[in-house]
């Protein structure tokens, strides 16, 4: 049986507290919240242990858990993983995010953040891969020590030109060589960029290189808000034995954030029943 976790930024954007977000997620059947660190304050990588414990407790009190983090650098406009001028601070922040995720009880970090990973002009693929591997190696080591999985997210070419396909993500995983560093499949981005997403799942999931799945439509809504073939996508996840929480990550609402979250999980569960 598949588990689903809810990315929290739309609920947070409506002014709902963490407790309210967790209550909504639990009521709809989600197993937890996948947090955007920017919703936790101005410097989430530097939260105190006491504040981290408080956040974890507020969410657990509603019967769900923190499953992980995403949008890791969205609130840090001055950093970059590809510009040497911003790399040192970016690495320090991401080390803090690894600790934050572990402290909250999460198991996965998803690194998208397109504005902080713009590809430098004139940098060829081999040089880019080498630079990214050098940047992420100590972060992967920190993730391994803390027992979490750090995932580099392939994004659509509309968002950035640094890493766009699952294969490119796998190349980086192989270059780093840590069991705590993986890539992932964002259904919206993959649907815009590559072959049918169900085929990507069947090709890549069995090999163990995929650490996370984001479920969203190519129109940026929740599953069920567009035309993506979620019956086939969910069937592929069931067939390949996917056993980790799937993050429902819509970027726009249908009526409001709660209805959007309800639409997403209802669609995915209906597809799972059909696959069974």
XYZ file of C-alpha atoms in Angstrom:
276
model
C 0.000 0.000 0.000
C 1.414 3.371 -1.020
C 1.950 6.173 1.501
C 1.510 9.829 0.607
C 2.981 12.906 2.261
C 1.862 16.484 1.649
C 4.199 19.311 0.687
C 3.162 22.108 3.016
C 3.803 25.431 1.283
C 0.300 25.989 -0.096
C -1.249 25.459 3.344
C 1.406 27.651 4.954
C 0.736 30.316 2.326
C -2.856 30.490 3.545
C -1.598 31.314 7.038
C -2.253 27.927 8.606
C -0.065 26.938 11.530
C 2.004 23.768 11.503
C -0.551 22.122 13.757
C -3.368 23.079 11.390
C -1.378 21.837 8.402
C -0.737 18.524 10.122
C -4.391 18.210 11.135
C -5.540 18.703 7.530
C -2.958 16.216 6.246
C -4.013 13.599 8.792
C -7.717 14.108 8.106
C -7.155 13.569 4.376
C -5.134 10.367 4.864
C -1.590 11.618 4.401
C 1.101 9.994 6.528
C 2.956 13.258 7.057
C 4.168 16.628 5.872
C 7.121 17.285 3.593
C 8.264 20.716 4.704
C 9.506 23.706 2.755
C 12.099 25.069 5.208
C 11.144 28.640 4.266
C 7.829 28.056 6.067
C 9.726 27.533 9.331
C 11.346 30.979 9.572
C 14.006 33.232 8.102
C 17.009 30.966 8.799
C 15.661 27.417 9.038
C 19.106 25.839 8.732
C 20.045 27.437 12.053
C 17.009 26.555 14.167
C 17.782 25.579 17.736
C 17.344 22.032 18.960
C 14.512 23.247 21.171
C 12.643 24.792 18.236
C 13.180 21.690 16.106
C 11.754 19.524 18.875
C 8.786 21.881 19.191
C 8.033 21.685 15.450
C 8.319 17.912 15.494
C 5.980 17.725 18.473
C 3.340 20.030 16.959
C 3.117 17.833 13.887
C 3.278 14.520 15.740
C 0.440 15.659 18.020
C -1.894 15.433 15.000
C -0.926 11.822 14.291
C 1.396 12.452 11.337
C 5.131 13.010 10.988
C 7.704 15.071 9.140
C 8.804 12.904 6.234
C 11.423 15.252 4.796
C 12.348 18.631 3.328
C 12.270 20.193 -0.150
C 12.909 23.654 -1.709
C 16.047 23.681 0.420
C 17.470 27.006 -0.785
C 14.314 28.845 -1.812
C 14.677 31.491 0.896
C 18.405 32.094 0.342
C 18.679 34.391 -2.673
C 22.393 35.096 -2.166
C 23.743 31.549 -2.536
C 24.546 29.208 -5.417
C 25.786 25.659 -5.816
C 27.351 26.516 -9.197
C 28.821 30.017 -8.638
C 32.043 29.864 -6.591
C 31.130 33.153 -4.923
C 28.094 31.576 -3.275
C 29.148 27.975 -2.832
C 30.671 28.091 0.647
C 27.558 29.606 2.226
C 25.324 27.278 0.209
C 27.204 24.259 1.515
C 26.995 25.491 5.112
C 23.246 26.013 4.752
C 22.723 22.587 3.228
C 24.740 20.950 6.015
C 22.351 22.672 8.394
C 19.392 21.359 6.402
C 20.686 17.799 6.781
C 20.768 18.285 10.542
C 17.326 19.915 10.477
C 15.806 17.023 8.546
C 17.289 14.440 10.884
C 16.232 16.407 13.953
C 12.648 16.624 12.700
C 12.568 12.874 12.141
C 12.562 13.181 8.357
C 14.321 10.759 6.075
C 14.732 12.593 2.756
C 15.886 15.975 1.445
C 14.988 17.051 -2.097
C 17.303 19.558 -3.752
C 15.550 21.507 -6.500
C 15.917 25.282 -5.935
C 16.489 26.291 -9.581
C 17.490 29.909 -8.944
C 20.413 28.766 -6.817
C 21.791 26.306 -9.384
C 22.003 28.263 -12.646
C 24.491 26.772 -15.076
C 27.515 28.988 -15.711
C 27.949 30.030 -19.324
C 30.429 27.931 -21.270
C 30.658 25.102 -18.734
C 30.502 21.752 -20.539
C 28.731 18.689 -19.169
C 31.856 16.938 -17.889
C 33.111 20.006 -16.038
C 29.667 20.642 -14.574
C 29.401 17.065 -13.310
C 32.843 17.285 -11.703
C 31.981 20.599 -10.032
C 28.667 19.308 -8.670
C 30.254 16.092 -7.399
C 32.898 18.072 -5.531
C 30.266 20.380 -4.057
C 27.899 17.657 -2.885
C 30.422 15.075 -1.623
C 30.677 16.479 1.931
C 26.905 16.987 2.065
C 26.390 13.352 1.078
C 28.814 12.302 3.812
C 26.866 14.359 6.350
C 23.594 12.802 5.176
C 25.082 9.339 5.597
C 26.174 10.153 9.140
C 22.697 11.436 10.047
C 20.819 8.556 8.435
C 18.947 10.573 5.822
C 18.871 10.468 2.019
C 19.797 13.559 0.016
C 18.224 13.680 -3.459
C 19.232 15.883 -6.372
C 16.107 16.771 -8.344
C 16.074 16.888 -12.150
C 14.083 19.967 -13.180
C 12.470 20.951 -16.454
C 14.518 22.996 -18.923
C 12.132 25.886 -18.332
C 13.458 26.063 -14.751
C 17.188 25.512 -15.244
C 19.826 23.963 -17.519
C 22.005 22.359 -14.871
C 20.370 18.961 -14.452
C 17.230 18.018 -16.355
C 16.971 14.251 -16.793
C 16.925 11.313 -14.426
C 19.941 9.934 -16.268
C 21.904 13.087 -15.469
C 20.882 12.717 -11.846
C 22.103 9.130 -11.864
C 25.429 10.245 -13.342
C 25.887 12.577 -10.371
C 24.878 9.835 -7.924
C 27.503 7.545 -9.439
C 30.163 10.273 -9.373
C 29.609 10.835 -5.639
C 29.296 7.151 -4.723
C 27.459 7.537 -1.421
C 24.447 5.404 -0.441
C 22.943 8.539 1.133
C 22.937 10.517 -2.146
C 20.304 9.701 -4.757
C 18.259 11.348 -7.470
C 14.453 11.443 -7.727
C 11.514 11.698 -10.124
C 9.335 14.780 -10.081
C 6.359 13.759 -12.209
C 5.662 17.294 -13.430
C 9.261 18.012 -14.451
C 9.817 14.546 -15.913
C 6.563 14.751 -17.842
C 7.744 17.966 -19.462
C 11.234 16.707 -20.232
C 11.451 12.954 -20.818
C 9.710 9.798 -21.951
C 6.421 8.728 -20.337
C 6.894 8.889 -16.593
C 5.610 5.346 -16.073
C 8.444 4.139 -18.319
C 10.976 6.182 -16.313
C 9.740 4.588 -13.097
C 9.980 1.080 -14.515
C 13.456 1.781 -15.862
C 15.048 3.526 -12.883
C 13.310 2.479 -9.657
C 14.469 -1.184 -9.633
C 18.112 -0.096 -9.737
C 17.908 1.744 -6.429
C 18.990 5.152 -7.728
C 15.645 6.860 -7.016
C 15.280 8.206 -3.500
C 11.984 10.046 -3.776
C 8.926 10.709 -5.924
C 7.019 13.980 -6.251
C 3.467 13.599 -7.547
C 2.172 16.586 -9.474
C 0.707 17.259 -12.893
C 2.624 18.870 -15.723
C 0.165 21.765 -15.431
C 1.661 22.364 -11.929
C -1.496 21.249 -10.141
C -2.093 18.258 -7.914
C -2.774 14.832 -9.419
C -6.304 14.977 -10.784
C -6.091 18.640 -11.773
C -4.783 17.939 -15.271
C -4.391 15.305 -17.941
C -1.301 13.379 -16.846
C -1.803 9.562 -16.975
C -1.716 8.890 -13.242
C -3.333 5.446 -13.545
C -0.307 4.258 -15.518
C 2.151 6.149 -13.308
C 0.749 4.709 -10.076
C 0.571 1.247 -11.621
C 4.299 1.498 -12.389
C 5.029 2.468 -8.773
C 3.019 -0.488 -7.519
C 4.681 -2.882 -9.977
C 8.190 -1.772 -9.008
C 7.480 -2.116 -5.292
C 7.849 1.543 -4.334
C 7.710 1.645 -0.517
C 8.529 5.210 0.538
C 6.193 8.172 1.036
C 5.275 9.927 -2.218
C 5.266 13.698 -1.897
C 2.167 15.425 -3.295
C 3.582 18.765 -4.477
C 1.096 21.080 -6.227
C 2.121 24.626 -7.080
C -1.366 26.020 -7.676
C -4.699 25.533 -6.006
C -8.113 24.191 -6.920
C -10.423 26.398 -4.800
C -7.965 26.372 -1.874
C -5.017 24.405 -0.519
C -7.164 21.899 1.389
C -9.300 21.030 -1.637
C -6.122 20.749 -3.707
C -4.576 18.362 -1.187
C -7.788 16.333 -1.081
C -7.900 16.096 -4.883
C -4.308 14.902 -5.056
C -4.548 12.070 -2.554
C -8.012 10.981 -3.727
C -6.722 10.692 -7.296
C -3.638 8.724 -6.285
C -5.576 6.333 -4.037
C -8.146 5.719 -6.749
C -5.339 4.911 -9.161
C -3.775 2.551 -6.617
C -7.084 0.711 -6.176
C -7.376 0.365 -9.941
C -3.823 -0.971 -10.159
C -4.585 -3.565 -7.491
